[in-house]
Structures are given as C-alpha cells and as structure tokens.
Amino acid sequence: MATRLEQWVDETARLTKPDNLVWCDGSEAENDRLLGAMCDDGTLTRLNEELNPGCYLHRSHSSDVARTEHLTFICSDQPADAGPTNNWMAPAEARAKVTPLFDGAMSGRTMFVVPYLMGPPGAPHSKVGIEITDSPYVVANMRTMTRMGQVALDQLGGGDHFVPGLHSLGDLSPERRFILHFPQDRLIWSVGSGYGGNALLGKKCFALRIASTMARDEGWMAEHMLILELESPGGQVDYIAAAFPSACGKTNLAMLVSPLEQLGYHVRTIGDDIAWLRVGDDGRLWAVNPEAGFFGVVPGTNDHTNPNAMRTIQTNTIYTNVAVDESGVPWWEGKSKTPPAGLTSWQGTPFAGEGKAAHPNSRFTAPARQCPCISPKWEDGQGVPISAFLFGGRRARLVPLVAQSFDWNHGVLMAAMMGSEMTAAAVGEVGKVRRDPMAMLPFCGYNMGDYFGHWLRMGARLTRPPLIFTCNWFRQDASGNFLWPGFGENLRVLLWMLERARGTGAVVETPIGFTPAPGALNLDGLDVGAATLAELSRVDAEGWRQEVADTRAFFAQFGDRLPADLTAQLTALEARLG
Ligand code: SAT
Ligand code: MN
C-alpha cells in the first residue's frame, strides 16, 4: 500500500505533469547541484567569491516582490471561520478555480518534493511539512529556512502526519496568483508567485496560518514573534518574545547588540520571526523558534543598525532583489551613504541614481547558525520560558515608548488594539496606519475574534504568565525627528521590562497602563533629555479616546465572535480616559 505521501506525490505529478521528479534529501551535494544549475540558467548570479563566499543574487519578477495579501485566502467551510479580516473562498470553489492552474503547470520543469521540519530535529512538538514545488530557488531557500530533506522524513517515520503544500510558479501573473489555505485539511496551495511568504510554504502559510488553527484546536500558540535571550550581571537568563508587523525591525531587535555589554548585560537570539508556544508543567509559557534561517529585510541593514545580521549574511546567503556593484558585492539603501559607482539595480539595469537601487522589500535568506549571537538554546526542543511579551508597531504619534498592561486580559486588549504604519513587506499603501492585532492580521488562519478568545483562554491556564507590554520605537516630534535612538538602545526598555517581571522597576500609572517612572529607565551614557523622555511617555487622552473609537469600529466587524471580556476591557479603558 502506498503511503499518504506517495499517493499525494503521485496525484500531484499526474496533475502538474513535470518532466522530472526529484525527492530532495537536503544534502550538500544536492544543494551544490541546484545552485550550479540555477547559475547556468540565470536564476541566480554568484556574488563576489572572496568577500561573499557562497552568496547568490536572485532577481524576482518585477510584479512579484512581496506577499500579496489580497490574493491570499482561507478556505474554511464557513466564511465566519475565516473571519472578516481574511479573504475567504469556499473549499470546493477554490479547488475548481485553481486546479486548472496546476494542470500541466510543471511541464518542461522539474517537480521537487521537499520534506521539511518546523522545529528542531527529534523535538516532540516539531512538525513535518512537505512542499512540492517547481522552483529550484524555493528549494534552496527552504533548505536554509527549515531543516530540509532526510531529517524531515526521519521525523515522519513513514507516518501520515504532515502538512502538504503544493506550489507552482505558474506563469507568475498576479491575475492567476492564489495563496490558498485549507485549514480543515491542513493543506496549502500556492500558485503564481515565487516570492517569500507566498512561496516558502513552511513560513507564513504553515508555521503561522495553518499552525495557528492547529494551535487553537490543540491548546498552544503560533505567533508572529521574535524570541530573544537576555543575560543579566550575575548570570540570570530571561527570555522575551516580541511581535511586530513585517519590516518593523524584528530582526534588528532579535539580534540587538547590548550597549551595556561591559556591565554584564548580554543579548542572544533564539528566533527573529515566529514563535510556537506551549504551557509548561511549571505554568509558564515555553517558546520554540520553528525556523532554521532568517528571511530578513535587507535595506537599512548596516554595521550600526544590525552588525550581527551583517556578519550572518556575509556567507552562504541568498539575496533577493538587491543591487550589485561591478565586483559582485551586493548593495542596498542604507548599506553605505552613497551608492558605489557602476551599480546594477535590483531589476538588472544600470543604476542612474533615481529611485531605489535595491527593492525596499529585498531580502536575505541566511542560516540562523551563522548568527554570531545565536543562543546555545536556539535548537532546544523544550523551548525557553517567556517572562514578557512585547507588542510594537510603527507609530509616529500617540503610542508611548513602552507601557505595561495591568494584567493578562488588559494586555490582550493592548495587543489586539495594535496599529502600525504599513511597510513594503506587503503590496499596499505604505505609511497608512492599519490595525494589526498581535501583528497577526495577515497570518491568523481563522476568525480573529476566536483568536482573541484563544489568547484569553491561554492566559487562564498560565499560573506564571508572561507580563504584557506595548512599545513604539518610532514616535516622532513635531518636526518629524525620531525621539528615541532605537536599535541597541532598545535594550534599556527591555531591562525595565525584566525589572517589572521581578517585581521591581518604578512606574507611573496612566489610563493605558504602567509607564516607566522618571529615572526608572537606565539611560547611562545615552543622550536623551528629561523633556524628550517625558514626551516619549506622554499619554494624550484625547488621542487615545480616538484610538478607542477606531478600535471599537475595528472590533465591530467580529460581531458575536468578539469575546465579551475584550469589549469589557475596552469599555474600562474608555472610562479611565475620562
Ligand atoms: O515574505 S514574508 O512573508 O516571508 C516576510 C514578511 O512579510 O515578514
Ligand atoms: Mn514576519
């Protein structure tokens, strides 16, 4: 009897009609072969072999440069199960519409069967996915982003427990592009895009959208969060998980360089994008990074903003949509003040100084193990215990530098109220504020009203819950200057959060939560005056009343799927604002 995997591969090959079929084993030799073939046919360009050994450039189609949320669907039986913030398509309609796009889509191409593991090998909660794709670029990326090949088949052990994901480049036309999730079947279909979260199905499609529905059913959490490790003088180690919308500095925060290293404060990385969290026997929440690599935004990355990322992406990295100089060294906005002469833009044309040389959503794909500050615990199958959650966005006004919620349920409200100015990570209106609860708006695989309820229920099960904070590194003064230096200095905010977790750390009580009392943040060696600090923490009641009204309107769309507790929290906040 053929296994479920063999049957599915067989069926898929009959539908997509590839010229060849390759089962990927994840080996070095296989990877070398694939990279070589992609260099030969122009899919990849080898970068400077001395300065960037093992690095390649890929240029995607110019209409395929970011996630396309309007072409991303949750195909649950009932529209109410996808909820008002997701696009919904009936499963039968989705199959009828998209099957023809897969029909013969791989003829003239090779079909790769890519077994992969989300989570460390051998760990009890790691999960197997199988991606079938006709893109060798996707295969190479999956090899970096996940544990790919034999290791995943070993974990599967001949069983039936895997999440199938079918991907084809199709004709790359946005007219015929669909990213479909079938939560009941734990199945993913993606056609028409070769880019990032649209095509590397282990990431947003599995580890967030499908995993969030599994987590709801099984009592755990799949969140869009970095995980970082903080060691204090004396050796105490704590872990923080933080959620920010795409392209708001998660990778920078995850790899933060401690400005207080001399004093014994060390920061290490567990993950930069996704956290899977479970309740431990000790009543704490334990987090695992299911990924094995970083798919980070390149522009703005430099030795000041993220020296650890700079070192991580020096070797064995696939760059997508960056510019390149005459000697084959990649370049992007923010790498140096002025572009080098003789630059070729991300579109492969001579860069004349107009527009951007690298696409604003250009990315690096790099192995996590290359990160100089990766924690020795990053592949621990038990995970790490989380002391605090941090929710942030990009807001020029209103939201203070940091605030602590009064308790878990109030924290869930704060996280659900999150808004952020949109970035280039998704196709849309860059700069416009949109509500992005828990930074999960594009990634929650079910009704977000139910998702809020899941958060409330999880809190009730935790005897030692993480404290919940919100932050905003991006607040500006009236002339548009950032008030807070950001980057490594964000550590000072994290240290105050840890003090709060230990029951110390002075606060001011405001209607929206606790903010640091004057003098409570360690600002040694930092040039931030008292007036600036006061402005950073200022709570503008009128502005917040407007924020409450916006939130009420946002919440209204969830109707009776919105937990009553959340409405009660919002009403209480409104009352505190007076
Ligand atoms: O393209 S991805 O979805 O993987 C990146 C992101 O939006 O965070
Ligand atoms: Mn992300």
Coordinates of C-alpha atoms and ligand atoms in Angstrom, one line a residue:
M1 CA 0.0 0.0 0.0
A2 CA 1.3 3.4 -0.9
T3 CA 1.6 5.8 1.9
R4 CA -0.4 9.1 2.0
L5 CA 2.8 10.9 1.0
E6 CA 3.4 8.6 -2.0
Q7 CA -0.2 8.9 -3.1
W8 CA -0.2 12.7 -2.9
V9 CA 3.1 13.0 -4.8
D10 CA 1.7 10.7 -7.4
E11 CA -1.6 12.5 -7.8
T12 CA 0.2 15.8 -7.9
A13 CA 2.6 14.6 -10.6
R14 CA -0.3 13.4 -12.7
L15 CA -1.9 16.9 -12.4
T16 CA 1.1 19.1 -12.9
K17 CA 2.9 16.9 -15.5
P18 CA 6.5 17.7 -14.7
D19 CA 9.3 16.5 -17.0
N20 CA 11.3 15.2 -13.9
L21 CA 10.6 14.4 -10.4
V22 CA 13.2 14.8 -7.7
W23 CA 12.9 13.9 -4.0
C24 CA 15.1 16.3 -2.1
D25 CA 17.5 14.9 0.5
G26 CA 18.8 18.2 1.8
S27 CA 22.4 17.2 1.2
E28 CA 25.3 19.5 0.4
A29 CA 25.8 17.7 -2.9
E30 CA 22.2 18.2 -3.9
N31 CA 22.4 21.9 -2.9
D32 CA 25.6 22.4 -5.0
R33 CA 23.9 20.8 -8.0
L34 CA 20.8 23.0 -7.7
L35 CA 22.8 26.2 -7.2
G36 CA 25.1 25.4 -10.1
A37 CA 22.1 24.7 -12.4
M38 CA 20.4 28.0 -11.3
C39 CA 23.7 29.9 -12.1
D40 CA 23.8 28.3 -15.5
D41 CA 20.2 29.2 -16.4
G42 CA 20.4 32.8 -14.9
T43 CA 18.0 32.2 -12.0
L44 CA 20.9 33.0 -9.7
T45 CA 24.1 35.1 -10.1
R46 CA 27.1 34.2 -8.0
L47 CA 28.3 37.1 -5.8
N48 CA 31.9 38.0 -5.1
E49 CA 33.5 34.8 -4.1
E50 CA 36.2 36.3 -1.8
L51 CA 34.1 38.8 0.1
N52 CA 30.8 36.9 0.0
P53 CA 31.6 33.2 -0.4
G54 CA 28.5 31.0 -1.0
C55 CA 26.3 34.0 -1.7
Y56 CA 23.9 34.4 -4.6
L57 CA 21.6 37.0 -6.1
H58 CA 18.2 36.3 -7.4
R59 CA 16.0 38.8 -9.2
S60 CA 12.3 38.0 -8.9
H61 CA 9.8 39.1 -11.5
S62 CA 9.1 42.8 -11.1
S63 CA 5.4 42.1 -10.3
D64 CA 6.4 39.5 -7.7
V65 CA 8.3 41.3 -4.9
A66 CA 6.2 41.0 -1.7
R67 CA 3.4 39.0 -0.1
T68 CA 0.1 39.6 -1.9
E69 CA -2.5 39.6 0.8
H70 CA -5.4 40.3 -1.5
L71 CA -4.6 37.0 -3.3
T72 CA -4.3 35.1 0.0
F73 CA -7.3 33.0 1.1
I74 CA -8.5 30.9 4.0
C75 CA -10.7 28.2 2.5
S76 CA -12.7 27.1 5.6
D77 CA -16.2 25.6 5.1
Q78 CA -17.9 28.6 6.6
P79 CA -16.9 32.2 5.8
A80 CA -17.3 33.0 9.5
D81 CA -14.5 30.6 10.4
A82 CA -12.1 32.6 8.2
G83 CA -13.5 35.8 9.8
P84 CA -13.8 39.3 8.5
T85 CA -10.1 40.1 8.3
N86 CA -9.2 37.2 6.0
N87 CA -10.2 36.6 2.4
W88 CA -12.4 33.6 2.2
M89 CA -13.2 31.2 -0.6
A90 CA -15.3 28.0 -0.3
P91 CA -13.1 25.0 -0.5
A92 CA -14.9 23.5 -3.5
E93 CA -14.8 26.8 -5.4
A94 CA -11.1 27.2 -4.6
R95 CA -10.3 23.7 -5.9
A96 CA -12.4 24.2 -9.0
K97 CA -10.7 27.6 -9.7
V98 CA -7.1 26.7 -9.0
T99 CA -6.9 23.0 -10.1
P100 CA -6.8 24.2 -13.8
L101 CA -3.9 26.5 -13.0
F102 CA -1.9 23.5 -11.7
D103 CA -2.9 21.3 -14.6
G104 CA 0.3 20.9 -16.7
A105 CA 1.9 23.8 -14.8
M106 CA 5.1 21.8 -14.4
S107 CA 5.5 20.5 -17.9
G108 CA 9.0 21.4 -19.1
R109 CA 10.0 21.8 -15.4
T110 CA 11.2 19.6 -12.6
M111 CA 8.9 18.8 -9.7
F112 CA 10.8 18.8 -6.4
V113 CA 9.4 17.0 -3.4
V114 CA 10.8 18.9 -0.4
P115 CA 10.3 17.3 3.0
Y116 CA 10.9 19.8 5.8
L117 CA 10.7 20.1 9.6
M118 CA 9.4 23.1 11.5
G119 CA 11.1 22.9 14.9
P120 CA 14.3 21.2 16.0
P121 CA 15.0 17.6 14.8
G122 CA 13.7 15.0 17.2
A123 CA 11.8 17.5 19.4
P124 CA 8.3 16.3 20.5
H125 CA 6.4 19.3 19.0
S126 CA 8.3 19.7 15.8
K127 CA 6.1 19.3 12.7
V128 CA 6.7 17.9 9.3
G129 CA 5.7 19.7 6.1
I130 CA 6.1 18.5 2.5
E131 CA 6.3 21.2 -0.1
I132 CA 6.0 20.2 -3.8
T133 CA 7.4 23.0 -5.9
D134 CA 8.7 23.6 -9.5
S135 CA 11.1 26.3 -8.3
P136 CA 14.6 25.3 -7.5
Y137 CA 15.0 28.8 -5.9
V138 CA 12.3 27.8 -3.4
V139 CA 14.1 24.5 -2.7
A140 CA 17.4 26.4 -2.0
N141 CA 15.6 28.8 0.3
M142 CA 13.7 26.1 2.1
R143 CA 17.0 24.3 2.8
T144 CA 18.1 27.4 4.7
M145 CA 14.8 28.3 6.3
T146 CA 13.9 24.9 7.6
R147 CA 15.5 21.5 8.4
M148 CA 15.0 20.1 5.0
G149 CA 15.4 16.6 3.4
Q150 CA 16.1 13.3 5.1
V151 CA 15.9 14.8 8.6
A152 CA 12.2 15.5 8.0
L153 CA 11.5 12.1 6.5
D154 CA 13.2 10.6 9.6
Q155 CA 10.8 12.5 11.8
L156 CA 7.8 11.5 9.7
G157 CA 9.0 7.9 10.1
G158 CA 6.7 6.6 7.3
G159 CA 3.6 8.1 9.1
D160 CA 0.8 10.2 7.7
H161 CA 1.3 13.3 9.8
F162 CA 2.5 16.0 7.6
V163 CA 1.2 19.3 6.1
P164 CA 1.1 19.1 2.3
G165 CA 1.9 22.3 0.4
L166 CA 1.7 22.4 -3.3
H167 CA 3.5 25.3 -5.0
S168 CA 4.0 26.2 -8.7
L169 CA 5.4 29.4 -10.2
G170 CA 2.6 29.1 -12.8
D171 CA 3.1 31.9 -15.2
L172 CA 3.9 34.4 -12.3
S173 CA 0.9 36.6 -13.4
P174 CA -0.9 38.3 -10.5
E175 CA -4.1 37.6 -12.5
R176 CA -3.5 33.9 -11.9
R177 CA -2.0 34.0 -8.4
F178 CA -3.6 32.4 -5.4
I179 CA -2.2 31.5 -2.0
L180 CA -4.8 29.1 -0.5
H181 CA -5.1 27.6 2.9
F182 CA -7.5 24.7 3.7
P183 CA -7.5 24.7 7.5
Q184 CA -9.8 21.6 7.8
D185 CA -7.4 19.6 5.6
R186 CA -4.3 21.3 6.9
L187 CA -3.4 21.9 3.2
I188 CA -1.7 24.7 1.4
W189 CA -1.9 25.6 -2.4
S190 CA 0.1 28.4 -3.8
V191 CA 0.4 29.3 -7.5
G192 CA 1.7 32.3 -9.5
S193 CA 4.4 33.7 -7.1
G194 CA 7.9 32.7 -6.3
Y195 CA 8.4 35.3 -3.6
G196 CA 9.0 34.9 0.1
G197 CA 5.9 34.1 2.2
N198 CA 3.9 33.4 -0.9
A199 CA 6.2 30.5 -1.9
L200 CA 8.3 29.3 1.0
L201 CA 5.3 27.5 2.4
G202 CA 6.9 26.5 5.7
K203 CA 6.9 30.1 6.9
K204 CA 3.8 32.2 7.0
C205 CA 1.5 29.6 5.4
F206 CA 2.3 26.6 7.6
A207 CA 4.1 28.0 10.7
L208 CA 1.6 30.8 11.2
R209 CA -1.7 30.3 9.2
I210 CA -2.1 26.6 9.4
A211 CA -0.3 26.3 12.7
S212 CA -2.5 28.9 14.4
T213 CA -5.5 26.8 13.6
M214 CA -3.8 23.7 14.9
A215 CA -2.8 25.7 18.0
R216 CA -6.4 26.8 18.6
D217 CA -7.6 23.2 18.4
E218 CA -4.7 21.7 20.5
G219 CA -4.3 24.5 23.1
W220 CA -1.0 26.1 22.1
M221 CA 0.0 29.3 20.3
A222 CA 1.6 30.0 16.9
E223 CA 2.7 33.7 16.9
H224 CA 4.5 36.2 14.7
M225 CA 7.2 36.8 17.3
L226 CA 10.9 37.0 17.7
I227 CA 12.4 35.4 20.7
L228 CA 15.4 36.8 22.5
E229 CA 17.6 35.8 25.4
L230 CA 18.8 38.4 27.9
E231 CA 21.6 37.6 30.4
S232 CA 22.0 40.0 33.4
P233 CA 25.1 40.6 35.5
G234 CA 25.3 37.6 37.9
G235 CA 24.2 35.3 35.1
Q236 CA 20.4 35.3 35.4
V237 CA 18.9 34.5 32.0
D238 CA 15.5 35.6 30.8
Y239 CA 13.5 35.3 27.6
I240 CA 11.3 37.8 25.8
A241 CA 9.0 37.3 22.8
A242 CA 8.1 40.3 20.7
A243 CA 5.5 40.8 18.0
F244 CA 5.8 43.5 15.3
P245 CA 4.3 43.7 11.8
S246 CA 6.6 42.7 8.9
A247 CA 9.5 45.1 8.3
C248 CA 9.3 47.0 11.6
G249 CA 12.7 45.9 12.9
K250 CA 12.1 42.5 14.4
T251 CA 15.3 41.1 13.0
N252 CA 17.2 44.1 14.4
L253 CA 15.7 43.6 17.9
A254 CA 16.3 39.9 17.8
M255 CA 20.0 40.5 17.1
L256 CA 20.4 43.6 19.3
V257 CA 23.9 44.4 20.4
S258 CA 24.0 45.2 24.1
P259 CA 25.3 48.8 24.7
L260 CA 25.8 47.6 28.3
E261 CA 28.0 44.6 27.5
Q262 CA 30.7 45.9 29.8
L263 CA 28.3 45.8 32.7
G264 CA 27.4 42.2 32.1
Y265 CA 24.2 42.5 30.0
H266 CA 24.3 40.1 27.1
V267 CA 21.7 39.6 24.4
R268 CA 21.4 36.5 22.3
T269 CA 19.0 35.4 19.5
I270 CA 16.6 32.4 19.6
G271 CA 14.4 33.5 16.6
D272 CA 13.5 36.5 14.5
D273 CA 10.0 35.9 13.2
I274 CA 7.9 33.0 14.5
A275 CA 7.3 31.5 18.0
W276 CA 5.4 28.3 18.8
L277 CA 4.5 28.5 22.5
R278 CA 3.2 25.9 24.9
V279 CA 2.2 25.8 28.6
G280 CA 4.8 24.1 30.6
D281 CA 4.2 21.9 33.7
D282 CA 5.5 24.9 35.7
G283 CA 2.7 27.1 34.5
R284 CA 5.0 29.2 32.4
L285 CA 4.8 29.6 28.6
W286 CA 7.7 28.0 26.7
A287 CA 8.7 29.1 23.2
V288 CA 10.4 27.4 20.3
N289 CA 11.6 29.0 17.1
P290 CA 10.3 26.6 14.4
E291 CA 12.6 28.0 11.7
A292 CA 16.3 27.4 10.9
G293 CA 17.1 30.6 9.0
F294 CA 16.3 34.3 8.6
F295 CA 14.4 35.8 5.7
G296 CA 15.1 39.4 6.6
V297 CA 14.7 42.8 5.0
V298 CA 18.0 43.9 3.6
P299 CA 17.6 47.7 3.1
G300 CA 18.7 49.6 6.2
T301 CA 20.9 46.8 7.5
N302 CA 24.4 48.0 8.3
D303 CA 27.0 47.9 11.0
H304 CA 25.2 50.4 13.1
T305 CA 21.7 49.0 12.8
N306 CA 22.5 45.3 12.9
P307 CA 26.2 44.3 13.0
N308 CA 25.2 40.7 13.8
A309 CA 23.0 40.4 10.8
M310 CA 25.8 41.9 8.7
R311 CA 28.1 39.1 9.8
T312 CA 25.3 36.5 9.4
I313 CA 24.7 37.4 5.7
Q314 CA 28.4 37.6 4.7
T315 CA 28.4 34.0 3.6
N316 CA 26.0 31.3 2.3
T317 CA 23.3 33.8 1.8
I318 CA 20.7 34.1 -1.0
Y319 CA 20.0 37.8 -1.7
T320 CA 16.8 38.6 -3.5
N321 CA 16.3 41.9 -5.3
V322 CA 19.3 43.8 -4.0
A323 CA 21.6 45.8 -6.2
V324 CA 25.1 44.6 -7.1
D325 CA 28.4 46.5 -7.8
E326 CA 30.9 45.8 -10.5
S327 CA 32.9 43.4 -8.4
G328 CA 29.8 41.3 -7.5
V329 CA 29.3 42.8 -4.0
P330 CA 25.7 43.3 -3.1
W331 CA 24.5 46.8 -2.2
W332 CA 21.3 48.3 -0.8
E333 CA 20.0 51.6 0.5
G334 CA 21.5 52.2 3.9
K335 CA 24.5 49.9 3.5
S336 CA 26.7 53.0 2.9
K337 CA 25.8 56.7 2.5
T338 CA 26.3 56.8 -1.2
P339 CA 25.9 54.0 -3.8
P340 CA 29.2 52.7 -5.3
A341 CA 29.8 53.6 -9.0
G342 CA 28.8 51.2 -11.7
L343 CA 25.9 49.8 -9.6
T344 CA 23.3 47.4 -11.2
S345 CA 19.8 47.9 -9.8
W346 CA 17.6 45.1 -8.5
Q347 CA 16.0 45.0 -11.9
G348 CA 19.3 44.3 -13.6
T349 CA 19.7 47.7 -15.2
P350 CA 22.5 50.3 -14.7
F351 CA 21.5 52.3 -11.6
A352 CA 21.4 56.0 -12.6
G353 CA 20.7 57.3 -9.1
E354 CA 17.0 57.6 -9.4
G355 CA 14.6 55.6 -7.3
K356 CA 15.9 52.7 -5.3
A357 CA 18.8 50.5 -6.3
A358 CA 17.6 47.7 -4.1
H359 CA 13.9 46.9 -3.8
P360 CA 12.5 48.2 -0.4
N361 CA 11.4 44.6 0.3
S362 CA 14.6 42.9 -0.9
R363 CA 15.6 40.1 1.4
F364 CA 18.4 37.9 2.7
T365 CA 18.0 34.2 3.3
A366 CA 20.7 33.1 5.8
P367 CA 21.2 30.2 8.1
A368 CA 20.5 31.0 11.8
R369 CA 23.5 29.1 12.9
Q370 CA 25.7 31.7 11.2
C371 CA 24.4 34.4 13.5
P372 CA 27.3 35.4 15.9
C373 CA 24.8 36.0 18.7
I374 CA 22.7 32.9 18.3
S375 CA 21.9 31.4 21.7
P376 CA 23.1 27.9 22.5
K377 CA 19.5 27.2 23.4
W378 CA 18.1 28.1 20.0
E379 CA 17.5 24.4 19.0
D380 CA 16.3 23.3 22.4
G381 CA 13.2 21.2 21.8
Q382 CA 11.6 22.2 25.1
G383 CA 11.9 25.8 24.2
V384 CA 12.7 28.7 26.5
P385 CA 10.4 30.1 29.2
I386 CA 9.0 33.6 28.3
S387 CA 9.0 36.3 31.0
A388 CA 7.5 39.0 28.9
F389 CA 5.6 39.7 25.7
L390 CA 6.3 42.9 23.8
F391 CA 3.9 44.2 21.1
G392 CA 5.0 47.0 18.9
G393 CA 4.3 48.9 15.8
R394 CA 5.4 51.8 13.8
R395 CA 3.6 54.9 15.0
A396 CA 4.7 58.5 14.5
R397 CA 2.4 59.7 17.3
L398 CA 0.4 58.6 20.3
V399 CA 1.8 55.3 21.3
P400 CA 4.4 55.7 24.1
L401 CA 7.9 54.2 24.2
V402 CA 6.7 51.4 26.5
A403 CA 3.7 50.6 28.6
Q404 CA 2.9 47.6 30.8
S405 CA -0.6 46.2 30.9
F406 CA -2.4 46.0 34.3
D407 CA -2.9 42.2 33.8
W408 CA -3.2 39.5 31.1
N409 CA -6.6 40.4 29.8
H410 CA -5.8 44.1 29.6
G411 CA -2.6 43.0 27.8
V412 CA -4.7 41.1 25.3
L413 CA -6.7 44.2 24.6
M414 CA -3.5 46.3 24.2
A415 CA -2.2 43.7 21.7
A416 CA -5.5 43.5 19.9
M417 CA -5.6 47.3 19.5
M418 CA -2.2 47.4 17.9
G419 CA -1.9 49.6 14.8
S420 CA 1.0 50.2 12.6
E421 CA 2.0 52.2 9.6
M422 CA 2.2 49.8 6.6
T423 CA 5.6 48.8 5.2
A424 CA 6.8 47.4 1.9
A425 CA 6.6 43.8 3.1
A426 CA 3.1 43.6 1.6
V427 CA 1.7 45.1 -1.5
G428 CA -0.4 48.1 -0.3
E429 CA -0.4 51.7 0.9
V430 CA 2.9 52.1 2.6
G431 CA 2.7 54.5 5.5
K432 CA -1.1 54.2 6.2
V433 CA -2.0 53.1 9.8
R434 CA -3.8 49.9 9.9
R435 CA -5.0 47.8 12.8
D436 CA -2.8 44.7 13.1
P437 CA -3.7 42.8 16.2
M438 CA -0.7 40.9 17.7
A439 CA 1.0 41.6 14.3
M440 CA -1.1 38.6 13.1
L441 CA -3.6 40.3 10.8
P442 CA -2.2 38.7 7.6
F443 CA -1.2 35.5 9.4
C444 CA -4.1 34.3 11.5
G445 CA -5.6 31.2 9.9
Y446 CA -9.1 31.6 11.4
N447 CA -11.5 34.2 12.7
M448 CA -9.6 36.8 14.7
G449 CA -12.4 37.1 17.2
D450 CA -11.9 33.5 18.1
Y451 CA -8.2 34.1 18.2
F452 CA -8.7 36.8 20.8
G453 CA -10.7 34.3 22.8
H454 CA -7.9 31.8 22.5
W455 CA -5.5 34.3 23.9
L456 CA -7.8 34.9 26.9
R457 CA -8.2 31.2 27.5
M458 CA -4.4 30.6 27.3
G459 CA -3.9 33.3 29.9
A460 CA -6.3 31.5 32.2
R461 CA -4.2 28.3 32.0
L462 CA -0.9 30.1 32.9
T463 CA -0.1 30.3 36.6
R464 CA 3.0 32.3 35.8
P465 CA 2.0 34.2 32.6
P466 CA 4.4 36.5 30.8
L467 CA 3.9 40.2 31.5
I468 CA 2.5 42.0 28.5
F469 CA 4.0 45.3 27.2
T470 CA 3.5 47.5 24.2
C471 CA 6.2 49.6 22.7
N472 CA 6.8 52.1 19.9
W473 CA 10.4 52.9 18.8
F474 CA 9.2 55.2 16.1
R475 CA 7.5 58.1 17.9
Q476 CA 8.4 61.5 16.4
D477 CA 8.5 65.1 17.5
A478 CA 6.5 67.9 15.7
S479 CA 9.3 68.2 13.1
G480 CA 9.3 64.5 12.3
N481 CA 12.5 63.5 14.2
F482 CA 12.6 60.2 16.0
L483 CA 12.5 60.8 19.7
W484 CA 14.2 57.6 20.7
P485 CA 17.6 56.4 19.3
G486 CA 16.3 52.8 18.9
F487 CA 18.4 49.8 17.8
G488 CA 20.8 48.6 20.5
E489 CA 19.4 51.2 22.9
N490 CA 16.1 49.4 23.0
L491 CA 17.8 47.1 25.5
R492 CA 17.1 49.8 28.1
V493 CA 13.4 49.3 27.6
L494 CA 13.8 45.5 27.8
L495 CA 15.7 45.8 31.1
W496 CA 12.9 47.8 32.6
M497 CA 10.5 45.1 31.5
L498 CA 12.6 42.5 33.2
E499 CA 12.7 44.6 36.4
R500 CA 8.9 44.6 36.2
A501 CA 8.9 40.8 35.8
R502 CA 11.0 40.6 39.0
G503 CA 8.6 42.9 40.8
T504 CA 10.8 46.0 40.8
G505 CA 11.1 48.8 38.3
A506 CA 9.3 52.1 39.2
V507 CA 6.2 53.0 37.3
V508 CA 3.7 55.8 36.7
E509 CA 0.1 54.6 36.4
T510 CA -1.6 56.0 33.3
P511 CA -5.1 55.2 31.9
I512 CA -3.4 53.0 29.3
G513 CA -1.1 51.1 31.6
F514 CA 2.1 51.5 33.6
T515 CA 4.9 53.6 32.0
P516 CA 8.4 53.9 33.5
A517 CA 8.7 56.5 36.3
P518 CA 11.2 59.3 35.6
G519 CA 14.6 57.8 36.3
A520 CA 13.4 54.2 36.0
L521 CA 15.0 53.6 32.6
N522 CA 18.7 53.1 32.7
L523 CA 19.9 55.8 30.3
D524 CA 23.6 55.7 31.3
G525 CA 25.8 57.0 28.5
L526 CA 22.8 57.9 26.5
D527 CA 21.9 61.5 25.4
V528 CA 18.1 61.5 25.9
G529 CA 17.0 64.5 27.9
A530 CA 14.2 64.5 30.5
A531 CA 11.9 66.5 28.3
T532 CA 12.3 64.0 25.4
L533 CA 11.7 61.2 27.8
A534 CA 8.5 62.8 29.1
E535 CA 7.3 63.3 25.5
L536 CA 8.1 59.6 24.8
S537 CA 5.9 58.5 27.7
R538 CA 3.2 61.1 27.3
V539 CA -0.4 59.8 27.2
D540 CA -2.6 62.1 25.2
A541 CA -6.1 61.3 26.5
E542 CA -7.9 62.9 23.6
G543 CA -5.8 61.0 21.0
W544 CA -6.4 57.8 23.0
R545 CA -10.2 58.3 23.0
Q546 CA -9.9 58.5 19.2
E547 CA -7.9 55.3 19.3
V548 CA -10.6 53.6 21.4
A549 CA -13.2 54.7 18.9
D550 CA -11.2 53.3 16.0
T551 CA -10.7 50.1 17.9
R552 CA -14.5 49.9 18.6
A553 CA -15.2 50.2 14.8
F554 CA -12.5 47.6 14.1
F555 CA -13.9 45.2 16.7
A556 CA -17.4 45.7 15.5
Q557 CA -16.8 43.6 12.4
F558 CA -16.3 40.5 14.6
G559 CA -19.8 40.7 15.8
D560 CA -20.6 37.9 18.3
R561 CA -17.2 36.3 17.7
L562 CA -15.6 39.0 19.8
P563 CA -15.1 37.9 23.4
A564 CA -17.2 39.8 25.9
D565 CA -14.1 40.2 28.1
L566 CA -12.4 42.2 25.4
T567 CA -15.3 44.5 25.0
A568 CA -15.3 44.9 28.8
Q569 CA -11.6 45.8 28.7
L570 CA -12.2 48.4 26.0
T571 CA -15.1 49.9 28.0
A572 CA -12.9 50.0 31.1
L573 CA -10.1 51.8 29.2
E574 CA -12.6 54.3 27.8
A575 CA -13.7 55.0 31.4
R576 CA -10.2 55.5 32.6
L577 CA -9.5 58.0 29.8
G578 CA -12.5 60.1 31.1
Ligands
SAT1 O1 7.6 37.4 2.7 S1 7.4 37.0 4.1 O2 6.0 36.9 4.4 O3 8.1 35.8 4.4 C1 8.2 38.2 5.1 C2 7.3 39.0 5.9 O4 6.3 39.6 5.5 O5 7.5 39.0 7.2
MN2 MN 7.4 38.2 9.6

